[in-house]
Coordinates of C-alpha atoms in Angstrom, one line a residue:
Chain A
M48 CA 25.7 86.0 -50.2
S49 CA 28.7 84.2 -47.9
K50 CA 30.6 86.9 -47.5
P51 CA 29.6 88.0 -44.3
S52 CA 29.7 84.3 -43.2
G53 CA 33.4 84.3 -44.4
Q54 CA 33.9 87.4 -42.8
R55 CA 32.5 85.6 -39.2
S56 CA 34.5 82.8 -39.9
K57 CA 37.9 84.9 -40.5
G58 CA 37.2 87.0 -36.9
V59 CA 36.8 84.0 -35.1
N60 CA 40.1 82.4 -36.4
G61 CA 42.0 85.8 -36.2
W62 CA 40.8 85.6 -32.3
L63 CA 42.0 81.5 -32.1
L64 CA 45.4 82.0 -34.1
S65 CA 46.5 84.9 -31.2
T66 CA 45.0 82.5 -28.5
P67 CA 48.9 81.7 -27.9
A68 CA 49.6 85.5 -27.0
L69 CA 46.8 86.3 -25.6
V70 CA 47.7 83.7 -22.9
L71 CA 51.4 83.8 -22.7
L72 CA 50.1 87.6 -22.2
L73 CA 47.6 86.9 -19.5
L74 CA 50.1 84.7 -17.9
A75 CA 53.6 86.7 -18.0
A76 CA 52.2 90.6 -17.8
S77 CA 49.1 89.9 -15.8
G78 CA 50.1 87.0 -13.7
P79 CA 52.3 87.9 -11.5
L80 CA 50.6 91.2 -11.0
L81 CA 47.3 89.3 -10.0
I82 CA 49.9 87.4 -7.6
V83 CA 51.7 90.6 -5.7
A84 CA 47.5 91.6 -5.7
A85 CA 46.0 88.7 -4.0
Y86 CA 49.3 88.4 -0.9
S87 CA 48.8 92.2 -0.4
V88 CA 45.2 91.3 0.9
M89 CA 46.3 88.3 2.7
E90 CA 48.1 87.4 6.0
K91 CA 51.2 87.4 6.7
G92 CA 53.6 83.9 7.6
D93 CA 55.0 83.0 10.3
Y94 CA 58.2 83.6 9.1
S95 CA 58.0 84.2 5.6
G96 CA 55.4 83.9 2.8
V97 CA 51.6 84.3 3.6
R98 CA 48.7 82.5 4.7
W99 CA 45.7 82.1 2.6
V100 CA 43.3 84.1 4.4
L101 CA 41.6 87.3 3.7
S102 CA 43.3 90.3 5.4
G103 CA 43.5 94.3 5.6
E104 CA 46.8 94.4 7.8
G105 CA 49.1 94.9 4.6
W106 CA 47.4 97.4 3.3
F107 CA 46.7 98.9 6.8
R108 CA 50.6 99.6 8.0
V109 CA 51.3 101.0 4.3
L110 CA 50.0 104.0 5.9
F111 CA 50.0 103.6 9.6
E112 CA 51.6 101.4 12.7
R113 CA 50.6 100.1 15.9
D114 CA 52.3 100.7 19.1
I115 CA 53.7 97.1 20.2
F116 CA 52.3 97.3 24.1
D117 CA 48.7 99.5 24.1
Q118 CA 48.3 98.8 19.8
T119 CA 47.3 102.2 19.8
V120 CA 47.2 103.5 16.1
S121 CA 49.3 106.2 14.6
L122 CA 50.6 107.7 11.3
A123 CA 53.7 105.0 9.9
D124 CA 55.8 108.9 9.1
A125 CA 58.7 106.2 8.2
N126 CA 56.8 104.6 5.3
L127 CA 55.6 108.2 4.4
S128 CA 59.0 109.9 4.6
I129 CA 60.5 107.4 2.0
F130 CA 57.6 107.5 -0.4
W131 CA 58.1 111.3 0.6
R132 CA 61.8 111.0 -0.7
S133 CA 62.0 108.6 -3.4
V134 CA 59.8 110.9 -5.3
K135 CA 61.9 113.6 -4.3
L136 CA 65.5 112.2 -5.4
S137 CA 63.0 110.9 -8.9
I138 CA 62.5 114.4 -9.5
A139 CA 65.3 115.9 -8.7
T140 CA 67.1 113.2 -10.8
T141 CA 64.3 113.8 -13.9
L142 CA 65.0 117.4 -14.1
I143 CA 68.7 116.7 -13.5
T144 CA 69.1 114.9 -16.2
F145 CA 66.6 116.9 -18.6
F146 CA 68.9 119.9 -17.7
L147 CA 72.5 117.9 -18.9
G148 CA 70.7 116.2 -21.4
L149 CA 69.4 118.7 -23.7
P150 CA 72.8 120.6 -24.3
T151 CA 74.4 117.2 -25.1
A152 CA 70.8 116.1 -27.4
W153 CA 71.4 119.5 -28.8
F154 CA 75.6 118.8 -29.5
I155 CA 74.5 116.0 -31.1
A156 CA 71.8 116.5 -33.5
T157 CA 74.3 119.5 -34.9
R158 CA 77.3 117.1 -35.3
P159 CA 78.4 116.4 -39.1
A160 CA 75.9 113.5 -39.9
S161 CA 79.2 111.4 -40.3
S162 CA 80.5 111.6 -36.3
R163 CA 77.0 112.1 -34.8
A164 CA 76.5 107.7 -34.8
F165 CA 80.2 108.0 -32.9
W166 CA 78.9 110.7 -30.2
L167 CA 75.7 108.0 -29.6
F168 CA 77.7 105.4 -29.4
L169 CA 79.4 106.9 -26.6
I170 CA 76.0 107.8 -25.4
T171 CA 74.9 104.1 -24.9
I172 CA 78.5 102.7 -23.8
P173 CA 77.2 102.7 -20.1
F174 CA 74.2 100.6 -20.8
W175 CA 76.5 97.7 -22.2
T176 CA 78.3 98.1 -18.6
N177 CA 76.6 96.3 -15.4
L178 CA 74.5 99.0 -13.4
L179 CA 76.4 97.6 -9.9
I180 CA 79.4 97.9 -11.6
R181 CA 78.7 101.5 -12.8
T182 CA 77.1 102.1 -8.9
F183 CA 80.9 101.3 -7.7
A184 CA 82.4 102.9 -10.0
I185 CA 80.4 106.5 -8.6
M186 CA 81.3 105.6 -4.8
E187 CA 84.9 105.4 -5.9
V188 CA 84.8 109.0 -7.5
I189 CA 82.6 110.0 -4.4
R190 CA 84.1 108.2 -1.4
N191 CA 85.7 110.2 1.5
Q192 CA 89.1 108.5 0.3
G193 CA 87.7 108.8 -3.4
I194 CA 88.3 110.8 -6.9
L195 CA 86.8 113.9 -6.0
N196 CA 87.7 114.6 -2.7
T197 CA 91.2 113.8 -3.1
A198 CA 91.7 116.2 -5.6
L199 CA 89.9 119.0 -3.8
M200 CA 92.0 118.3 -0.6
K201 CA 95.2 118.4 -3.0
S202 CA 94.5 121.6 -4.7
G203 CA 94.1 123.1 -1.5
L204 CA 90.2 123.8 -2.1
I205 CA 89.0 121.9 1.4
S206 CA 91.0 120.8 4.5
E207 CA 88.3 117.8 5.6
P208 CA 87.0 115.5 2.9
I209 CA 82.8 116.4 2.2
Q210 CA 80.9 113.3 3.4
I211 CA 79.4 112.7 -0.1
L212 CA 78.4 109.3 -0.1
Y213 CA 75.6 107.5 2.1
T214 CA 73.7 110.6 1.6
D215 CA 70.7 111.9 -0.5
T216 CA 73.3 113.7 -2.7
A217 CA 74.8 110.2 -3.7
V218 CA 72.0 108.5 -4.8
L219 CA 71.1 111.9 -6.8
I220 CA 74.2 111.4 -8.5
G221 CA 74.1 107.9 -9.0
M222 CA 71.0 107.9 -10.5
A223 CA 71.1 110.8 -12.8
Y224 CA 74.2 109.5 -13.9
V225 CA 72.5 106.1 -14.5
Y226 CA 69.5 107.5 -16.4
L227 CA 71.0 110.4 -18.5
P228 CA 70.9 108.0 -21.8
L229 CA 67.4 107.3 -21.2
M230 CA 66.9 110.8 -21.4
V231 CA 68.9 112.2 -24.4
L232 CA 68.2 109.7 -26.4
P233 CA 64.0 110.3 -26.9
L234 CA 65.6 114.0 -26.8
Y235 CA 68.2 113.5 -29.7
A236 CA 65.7 111.9 -31.6
A237 CA 63.6 115.2 -31.1
V238 CA 66.0 117.3 -31.8
D239 CA 67.5 115.3 -35.0
R240 CA 63.7 116.5 -36.0
F241 CA 63.9 119.7 -35.8
D242 CA 64.0 122.5 -38.3
F243 CA 66.8 124.5 -37.2
K244 CA 65.1 127.0 -40.2
L245 CA 62.8 127.6 -37.4
I246 CA 65.3 129.4 -35.1
E247 CA 66.0 132.2 -37.9
A248 CA 62.3 132.6 -38.0
G249 CA 61.6 133.4 -34.6
Y250 CA 65.2 135.8 -34.5
D251 CA 63.5 137.5 -37.5
L252 CA 60.3 137.9 -35.8
Y253 CA 61.9 140.1 -32.8
A254 CA 62.1 137.1 -30.4
S255 CA 64.5 137.2 -28.0
R256 CA 67.6 134.0 -27.8
W257 CA 64.9 133.4 -24.4
Q258 CA 62.2 133.5 -26.6
I259 CA 63.2 131.1 -29.2
L260 CA 63.8 128.8 -26.8
R261 CA 60.6 129.1 -25.2
R262 CA 58.6 129.5 -27.8
V263 CA 60.1 127.9 -30.7
I264 CA 62.3 124.9 -29.9
L265 CA 60.7 123.9 -26.0
P266 CA 57.2 123.4 -27.3
I267 CA 58.3 121.4 -30.8
I268 CA 60.7 119.2 -28.7
K269 CA 58.0 118.4 -26.5
P270 CA 57.3 114.9 -27.2
G271 CA 61.8 114.0 -27.2
I272 CA 61.1 116.0 -23.4
I273 CA 57.4 114.2 -21.9
A274 CA 59.6 110.6 -23.5
G275 CA 62.6 111.2 -21.7
S276 CA 61.0 112.6 -18.3
I277 CA 58.9 109.3 -18.1
L278 CA 61.4 106.8 -18.6
V279 CA 64.0 108.6 -15.8
F280 CA 61.3 109.3 -13.3
I281 CA 59.6 105.9 -13.5
P282 CA 63.0 103.6 -12.9
S283 CA 63.9 106.2 -10.7
L284 CA 61.3 105.9 -8.7
G285 CA 61.5 101.8 -8.6
A286 CA 65.2 102.4 -8.3
Y287 CA 66.8 99.8 -5.9
V288 CA 70.5 99.3 -6.5
T289 CA 71.8 102.7 -6.6
P290 CA 70.1 103.9 -3.8
R291 CA 71.5 100.3 -2.0
V292 CA 74.7 100.6 -2.5
L293 CA 75.5 104.9 -2.8
G294 CA 72.6 105.3 0.0
G295 CA 73.4 103.5 2.7
G296 CA 71.3 101.6 5.2
K297 CA 69.8 104.5 6.1
N298 CA 69.1 106.6 2.3
M299 CA 66.1 104.2 1.8
M300 CA 63.7 104.9 -1.2
I301 CA 60.7 102.6 -1.9
G302 CA 62.4 99.7 -3.9
N303 CA 64.7 99.2 -0.9
F304 CA 61.7 99.3 1.9
I305 CA 59.2 97.0 -0.6
E306 CA 62.9 94.5 -0.5
L307 CA 63.7 94.7 3.1
Q308 CA 59.0 93.5 3.9
F309 CA 60.1 90.4 1.7
G310 CA 64.1 89.7 3.3
Q311 CA 64.4 90.9 6.8
G312 CA 61.2 92.1 7.7
Q313 CA 59.3 89.2 6.8
N314 CA 56.2 90.6 5.6
W315 CA 55.2 90.0 2.6
P316 CA 51.3 91.4 2.5
L317 CA 53.2 94.8 3.5
G318 CA 55.7 94.5 1.0
A319 CA 53.2 93.8 -1.1
A320 CA 50.7 96.3 -0.8
L321 CA 53.7 98.4 -1.7
S322 CA 54.7 97.4 -5.0
T323 CA 50.7 98.2 -5.4
V324 CA 50.6 101.5 -4.4
L325 CA 54.5 102.2 -6.3
L326 CA 52.6 100.8 -9.3
L327 CA 49.8 102.9 -8.7
V328 CA 51.9 106.2 -8.3
V329 CA 53.3 105.2 -11.7
L330 CA 50.2 104.8 -13.5
V331 CA 49.0 108.2 -11.6
S332 CA 52.2 110.8 -12.9
L333 CA 51.7 109.3 -16.3
V334 CA 48.2 110.0 -16.4
V335 CA 48.9 113.2 -14.6
Y336 CA 52.0 114.1 -17.1
T337 CA 50.0 113.5 -20.4
R338 CA 47.1 115.5 -19.0
V339 CA 49.5 118.6 -18.1
S340 CA 51.5 118.1 -21.4
S341 CA 48.4 118.4 -23.4
R342 CA 46.5 121.2 -22.2
D343 CA 49.7 122.9 -22.6
N344 CA 49.7 122.1 -26.1
Q345 CA 46.4 123.7 -26.8
D346 CA 47.7 127.1 -24.8
G347 CA 50.3 127.4 -27.4
Chain B
M221 CA 72.1 160.6 -47.9
N222 CA 68.8 160.2 -50.6
T223 CA 66.0 159.6 -48.0
N224 CA 64.1 157.4 -51.1
V225 CA 66.8 154.9 -50.1
A226 CA 65.5 151.9 -47.6
V227 CA 68.5 149.0 -48.2
D228 CA 71.9 150.5 -48.9
A229 CA 75.0 148.3 -49.4
Q230 CA 78.1 149.7 -49.8
N231 CA 81.1 147.3 -51.1
V232 CA 79.3 144.3 -48.9
G233 CA 81.8 141.2 -49.1
K234 CA 81.3 138.2 -48.0
I235 CA 84.3 136.0 -47.1
Y236 CA 83.4 132.3 -45.3
G237 CA 86.8 130.6 -44.0
I238 CA 90.3 132.0 -43.9
G239 CA 93.4 131.3 -45.9
N240 CA 93.5 128.9 -48.4
S241 CA 90.0 127.5 -47.8
A242 CA 88.5 130.9 -48.0
V243 CA 85.5 131.0 -50.3
T244 CA 84.1 134.7 -51.3
A245 CA 80.1 134.5 -51.4
L246 CA 79.8 138.1 -52.3
G247 CA 82.5 140.2 -53.4
D248 CA 81.9 144.0 -54.0
V249 CA 78.3 144.8 -53.7
S250 CA 77.1 147.9 -53.9
L251 CA 73.2 148.5 -54.5
S252 CA 71.1 151.0 -53.7
I253 CA 66.8 150.3 -53.4
Q254 CA 64.6 152.5 -53.1
K255 CA 61.9 152.7 -50.4
G256 CA 58.5 151.1 -51.6
E257 CA 60.0 149.3 -55.1
F258 CA 59.9 145.5 -56.1
F259 CA 63.4 144.5 -56.3
T260 CA 64.5 141.6 -57.8
L261 CA 68.2 140.1 -56.9
L262 CA 68.8 137.6 -60.0
G263 CA 71.4 134.7 -60.6
P264 CA 72.1 131.0 -61.0
S265 CA 72.5 129.2 -57.6
G266 CA 75.6 129.9 -56.0
C267 CA 75.9 133.7 -57.6
G268 CA 75.3 135.3 -53.8
K269 CA 71.9 136.3 -54.0
T270 CA 70.9 135.0 -51.0
T271 CA 73.4 135.8 -48.9
L272 CA 73.1 139.2 -49.9
L273 CA 69.7 138.7 -48.7
R274 CA 70.8 137.3 -45.5
C275 CA 73.2 140.0 -45.0
I276 CA 70.2 142.2 -45.1
A277 CA 68.1 140.1 -42.6
G278 CA 70.8 140.2 -40.7
F279 CA 71.9 136.1 -40.2
E280 CA 74.8 136.9 -42.0
T281 CA 77.5 139.9 -41.6
P282 CA 79.3 140.9 -43.7
T283 CA 83.0 140.7 -43.7
S284 CA 83.7 144.5 -45.2
G285 CA 81.2 146.8 -46.1
A286 CA 78.1 148.2 -45.1
I287 CA 74.4 148.1 -45.0
H288 CA 72.0 151.0 -43.9
L289 CA 68.9 150.7 -43.8
S290 CA 66.5 153.8 -44.3
G291 CA 70.1 156.0 -43.5
R292 CA 71.0 154.0 -40.4
D293 CA 73.6 151.8 -40.1
I294 CA 72.8 148.1 -39.6
T295 CA 75.6 146.3 -40.8
H296 CA 76.4 144.4 -37.0
T297 CA 71.9 144.9 -35.5
P298 CA 71.0 141.3 -34.7
P299 CA 68.2 140.2 -37.0
N300 CA 65.7 140.8 -33.9
A301 CA 66.8 144.8 -33.6
R302 CA 66.2 145.1 -37.5
P303 CA 63.0 146.5 -39.0
V304 CA 63.0 144.0 -41.7
N305 CA 61.2 140.4 -42.2
T306 CA 61.5 137.5 -44.0
V307 CA 59.7 135.2 -46.2
F308 CA 62.0 131.5 -46.6
Q309 CA 61.6 129.2 -49.1
S310 CA 60.6 126.3 -46.7
Y311 CA 58.6 129.0 -44.7
A312 CA 59.7 128.2 -41.7
L313 CA 55.8 128.0 -40.3
F314 CA 55.7 127.0 -36.7
P315 CA 54.5 123.6 -36.3
H316 CA 53.4 123.7 -32.9
L317 CA 51.3 127.3 -33.9
T318 CA 47.6 127.9 -35.7
V319 CA 47.9 130.2 -38.9
A320 CA 46.7 132.7 -36.5
Q321 CA 49.9 132.1 -34.3
N322 CA 51.8 132.6 -36.9
V323 CA 51.0 135.3 -38.3
G324 CA 51.0 137.2 -35.1
F325 CA 54.3 136.0 -33.9
G326 CA 56.2 139.0 -34.5
L327 CA 53.5 141.0 -33.4
K328 CA 53.4 139.5 -29.9
M329 CA 57.5 139.4 -29.2
L330 CA 57.5 143.0 -30.0
G331 CA 55.0 143.1 -26.9
K332 CA 51.9 144.3 -28.5
P333 CA 49.0 144.1 -26.0
A334 CA 46.3 140.9 -27.6
D335 CA 44.0 142.7 -28.8
E336 CA 46.1 145.0 -31.0
V337 CA 47.7 141.4 -32.1
T338 CA 44.2 140.5 -32.7
K339 CA 43.1 142.7 -35.6
S340 CA 46.5 143.1 -36.6
V341 CA 46.2 139.2 -38.0
A342 CA 42.5 139.2 -38.9
R343 CA 43.4 142.2 -41.0
V344 CA 46.4 140.2 -43.0
L345 CA 44.7 137.3 -42.6
A346 CA 42.1 139.2 -45.0
L347 CA 44.6 140.6 -47.1
V348 CA 46.4 137.0 -48.5
K349 CA 43.0 135.8 -48.5
L350 CA 43.1 133.3 -45.1
E351 CA 40.6 134.2 -42.9
E352 CA 39.2 130.7 -43.0
F353 CA 41.9 129.1 -41.9
A354 CA 43.1 131.1 -39.0
D355 CA 42.9 128.0 -36.3
R356 CA 44.5 125.7 -38.4
F357 CA 47.9 124.3 -37.9
P358 CA 50.3 124.7 -40.9
Q359 CA 50.5 121.4 -41.9
Q360 CA 46.5 120.8 -42.6
L361 CA 47.0 123.2 -45.4
S362 CA 48.3 123.1 -48.9
G363 CA 52.2 124.3 -50.3
G364 CA 50.5 127.1 -51.6
Q365 CA 48.2 128.1 -48.3
Q366 CA 51.3 127.8 -46.4
Q367 CA 52.9 130.0 -48.9
R368 CA 50.5 132.7 -47.7
V369 CA 50.5 132.5 -44.2
A370 CA 54.8 133.2 -44.5
L371 CA 53.9 135.8 -46.6
A372 CA 51.2 136.8 -43.6
R373 CA 52.7 136.3 -40.5
A374 CA 56.3 138.2 -42.0
L375 CA 53.9 141.1 -43.4
A376 CA 52.2 141.1 -39.9
P377 CA 54.6 143.3 -38.5
E378 CA 54.9 146.0 -40.9
P379 CA 58.5 145.6 -41.8
E380 CA 60.7 148.6 -43.1
V381 CA 62.0 145.8 -45.8
L382 CA 60.5 142.9 -46.9
L383 CA 63.3 139.8 -48.2
L384 CA 61.6 136.9 -50.1
D385 CA 63.7 133.9 -51.1
E386 CA 63.1 132.2 -53.8
P387 CA 59.5 131.7 -52.0
L388 CA 57.9 129.8 -54.9
S389 CA 59.8 127.7 -56.0
A390 CA 58.3 124.7 -54.5
L391 CA 54.4 125.8 -56.3
D392 CA 54.3 124.3 -58.9
L393 CA 53.9 126.2 -62.3
K394 CA 50.3 127.4 -62.0
L395 CA 50.3 128.3 -58.8
R396 CA 53.2 130.0 -59.1
K397 CA 51.8 132.5 -62.1
E398 CA 48.9 133.1 -59.3
M399 CA 51.2 133.9 -56.4
Q400 CA 53.1 136.4 -58.2
S401 CA 50.5 138.2 -59.5
E402 CA 49.3 138.2 -55.9
L403 CA 53.3 139.3 -54.6
K404 CA 52.5 142.6 -56.8
R405 CA 49.0 143.3 -55.8
L406 CA 50.6 142.6 -52.2
Q407 CA 53.1 144.8 -52.6
T408 CA 51.2 147.5 -54.1
E409 CA 48.3 147.5 -51.2
T410 CA 51.1 147.6 -48.3
G411 CA 53.8 150.0 -50.3
I412 CA 56.5 148.1 -48.3
T413 CA 59.9 147.9 -50.6
F414 CA 60.1 143.9 -51.7
I415 CA 63.3 142.0 -51.7
F416 CA 63.0 139.2 -53.9
V417 CA 65.4 136.7 -54.5
T418 CA 65.0 134.1 -57.4
H419 CA 67.1 132.2 -60.1
D420 CA 64.3 132.6 -62.6
Q421 CA 64.4 135.2 -65.5
E422 CA 61.3 135.0 -66.3
E423 CA 59.5 135.3 -62.7
A424 CA 62.0 138.1 -62.1
L425 CA 60.6 140.3 -65.6
T426 CA 57.7 140.1 -64.9
M427 CA 56.9 141.4 -61.1
S428 CA 60.2 143.6 -60.7
D429 CA 60.3 147.5 -60.5
R430 CA 64.5 147.2 -61.0
I431 CA 66.0 143.6 -61.3
G432 CA 70.4 143.0 -59.6
V433 CA 71.6 140.7 -62.4
M434 CA 74.2 138.7 -59.9
S435 CA 76.7 136.2 -60.6
R436 CA 79.8 135.0 -59.3
G437 CA 79.2 137.3 -55.8
A438 CA 79.3 140.0 -58.3
L439 CA 76.5 142.5 -59.6
L440 CA 76.3 142.5 -62.9
Q441 CA 74.1 145.1 -63.7
V442 CA 70.6 147.0 -62.3
G443 CA 68.1 148.2 -64.2
T444 CA 64.2 147.8 -64.9
P445 CA 63.0 144.9 -66.8
H446 CA 63.5 146.8 -70.3
E447 CA 66.7 148.2 -69.7
I448 CA 68.5 144.3 -68.2
Y449 CA 66.6 142.5 -71.3
E450 CA 66.9 144.9 -74.4
N451 CA 70.3 146.3 -73.1
P452 CA 71.9 143.5 -71.8
A453 CA 75.5 144.7 -70.1
D454 CA 77.4 141.5 -71.1
R455 CA 77.2 138.1 -72.2
F456 CA 76.4 136.8 -68.8
V457 CA 73.0 139.3 -68.0
A458 CA 72.0 138.3 -72.0
D459 CA 73.1 135.3 -72.1
F460 CA 71.0 134.5 -68.6
I461 CA 67.8 137.0 -69.4
G462 CA 65.6 135.1 -72.3
E463 CA 67.2 133.6 -74.9
T464 CA 70.1 134.7 -76.4
N465 CA 72.0 133.7 -79.8
F466 CA 75.7 134.7 -79.8
L467 CA 77.8 135.1 -82.9
E468 CA 81.1 136.7 -83.3
G469 CA 82.5 139.4 -85.3
T470 CA 85.2 141.8 -85.9
V471 CA 84.5 145.6 -86.1
A472 CA 85.7 146.7 -89.2
D473 CA 84.9 150.4 -91.3
G474 CA 81.6 151.0 -89.2
K475 CA 79.9 148.0 -89.4
V476 CA 80.4 144.2 -88.1
R477 CA 81.8 140.9 -90.0
I478 CA 80.8 138.0 -88.7
G479 CA 82.2 134.9 -89.7
T480 CA 80.3 133.9 -92.7
G481 CA 81.8 137.0 -94.4
D482 CA 78.4 139.0 -94.4
V483 CA 78.7 142.4 -92.6
L484 CA 75.7 143.7 -90.6
D485 CA 75.2 147.2 -90.1
V486 CA 74.7 148.4 -85.8
A487 CA 75.0 150.9 -83.7
L488 CA 78.6 150.8 -82.5
K489 CA 80.4 151.3 -78.7
V490 CA 84.1 150.6 -80.7
Q491 CA 85.5 150.6 -83.1
T492 CA 88.3 148.0 -83.5
G493 CA 88.5 144.6 -82.7
A494 CA 86.5 141.3 -81.9
V495 CA 82.5 142.0 -80.8
T496 CA 79.7 139.5 -79.7
L497 CA 76.6 140.0 -81.3
A498 CA 74.0 139.0 -79.0
I499 CA 70.5 138.4 -80.9
R500 CA 67.3 137.8 -79.4
P501 CA 65.1 135.1 -81.0
E502 CA 62.3 137.4 -82.1
Q503 CA 64.6 139.1 -83.9
V504 CA 65.8 137.1 -86.7
S505 CA 63.1 136.5 -89.5
I506 CA 63.7 133.7 -92.3
V507 CA 63.2 135.0 -95.5
P508 CA 63.4 133.3 -99.4
T509 CA 66.8 132.8 -100.3
G510 CA 69.4 135.5 -101.9
S511 CA 68.1 138.1 -99.7
G512 CA 69.1 137.5 -96.6
I513 CA 72.3 135.6 -94.7
A514 CA 72.8 132.1 -96.5
A515 CA 71.2 129.5 -93.9
K516 CA 69.7 126.1 -93.5
I517 CA 67.1 124.7 -91.0
T518 CA 68.7 121.9 -88.5
E519 CA 65.5 121.9 -86.4
T520 CA 62.1 122.3 -85.6
T521 CA 59.9 123.0 -82.5
Y522 CA 56.2 124.5 -83.1
M523 CA 55.8 125.6 -79.2
G524 CA 52.0 126.7 -80.1
T525 CA 51.9 130.3 -80.7
D526 CA 55.9 130.4 -81.6
T527 CA 58.1 128.5 -84.1
H528 CA 61.6 127.6 -82.4
Y529 CA 64.1 126.8 -86.2
T530 CA 66.9 126.2 -85.0
L531 CA 69.6 127.0 -88.2
A532 CA 73.2 126.6 -89.2
L533 CA 74.9 129.2 -90.9
D534 CA 77.8 128.9 -93.4
D535 CA 80.6 128.9 -91.0
G536 CA 79.2 126.5 -88.5
S537 CA 77.7 128.7 -86.0
D538 CA 73.4 128.1 -84.7
I539 CA 71.1 130.5 -84.8
V540 CA 67.6 130.0 -83.2
A541 CA 64.8 131.7 -84.7
R542 CA 61.5 132.8 -83.0
V543 CA 58.7 132.7 -85.2
Q544 CA 54.6 133.5 -85.3
S545 CA 53.4 130.2 -86.3
N546 CA 50.5 131.2 -88.2
T547 CA 51.9 133.9 -89.8
T548 CA 54.9 131.3 -91.6
Q549 CA 54.5 128.6 -94.0
A550 CA 56.6 125.9 -91.9
H551 CA 59.9 125.5 -92.5
K552 CA 61.2 121.9 -92.9
V553 CA 64.3 120.2 -91.5
G554 CA 67.1 120.7 -94.4
D555 CA 65.2 123.6 -96.0
A556 CA 67.4 126.0 -97.9
V557 CA 66.6 129.3 -96.2
A558 CA 68.2 133.2 -95.7
I559 CA 67.7 135.0 -92.1
R560 CA 67.6 138.8 -91.4
I561 CA 68.5 140.2 -88.4
G562 CA 66.8 143.0 -87.1
T563 CA 68.0 145.0 -83.6
V564 CA 71.2 143.6 -82.3
Q565 CA 73.2 144.1 -78.6
V566 CA 77.0 144.8 -79.5
L567 CA 79.0 143.0 -76.3
Q568 CA 82.9 143.9 -76.0
S569 CA 84.3 140.7 -76.3

């Protein structure tokens, strides 16, 4: 008879006990997001910060701009091109890390068990190094008087240094380098679980090497591919240090553009609105990605 | 060349590694397997039977010799260009494909039109009685069902030869017995040549048309189950196939004298020297003292229909007798009896 009430009080106790965690979660995770969302619908302050007045100006300025003289409204091409560049570079980074990461993960997974830890350690070493230092190291390699150009000129392949630094290519090289481990590790986990007998089975059942890759290996390691792609794509989209150091002032990505609004631009509402847009883009791409991949699964 | 030969292996050898670390997996094996035959390669693990199978499948290339399939040299043909399919020991089913997609994989890769694939898959699934599981995924099936899927997948492309690499070893005894008769039925119905690899001599005896017994990379004897059991070529075959007692003896005056001094009258291939007598336990009968070779019972094992008696002879050698339980009075450990020996195989020592 007392069992139901006992269960109920257990449930209430459960909630009470998890209150500290819930409060922390609300304050630490949702709090800052709510502040960002709130700032995006306020009026910009005179120098920085916000005035506590409701305004759509921040969101308006994400897509449009007003002429200083006659107040005519036009599309903010610069903002759009920054968004587009960010998405483009992030997709390219994801693809590059995938094509470099799959053979790497495969290589490690096919080593004897005793040496795999060593190879994985090599992959993770960059993680223990400061991002800024790694980015400057890349800069040292690709700048006009850097290692790459010097080597190419010494070997007589080129007579003039190739301008790589401060281009999209430089940003791409930097991001691919920085995010490669994030692709390799989930791919390794997937390839490590892969039953290599299945390759023999496919080969026995008249599949060519290409068909084995496409019809057997890739579909089975797909969870690893999805995890790696998400882990690379999302931080790429919000990258700040790499485009700042390797892309120079002109080749901005969303991260730099947002920072600009909170710094020199002194437009916090626009910065907050851009941040919210970035978050939405990430969420939408996550949903699309999982939808697309689960539909592929049913196609077989 | 005989047109009835499905697989013809000539002096096939396989050596792994080079120099001092080289390991010979396959010595110098020559073997002809007839079309429509259920052929079993039998031997303990590491005897080279799986290596030979993998050479026929194309996963390994022999380091010497040649393999012909229906008269064509396939020694260097890749697996995906050989009309040969394999049932793997671990099944190796594609976990991301349904049962029907697994079974249709080979036909799809051969470029068969979709409707033809669907028809063949339905036919083969009916053959292995798995029609209602077509849309399940392999991990949703029991071990025995997965086994049937693996079989169906290998049978669907209608290969000239089906290779089976210890496919029943993961099944429990009851299921294994069931699959043994199932395999035999499938082989008869499809008429496809089966090459079956196993280390289980009983399995080999019950299923095969012919058996090749292997040991240490060499083919010791090829013959029907009856020939192999009744007329083993050497001590290894006699010991590996069924239970066998071995008694050492010497040939004298066309008869064999064993350690106890008793003389056995057996058919001899050799006239002099030391020989080994291979005696099946069922050829040993227990008789009253004085009417045969003196022996003492040291151990009895009741097996249901049969009882196994271990007997010690006067010279210290042991011999096992298998006697029907219900027709004899039970002997006890310590009883002094005598034995009489029926059919004996004489092997060169």
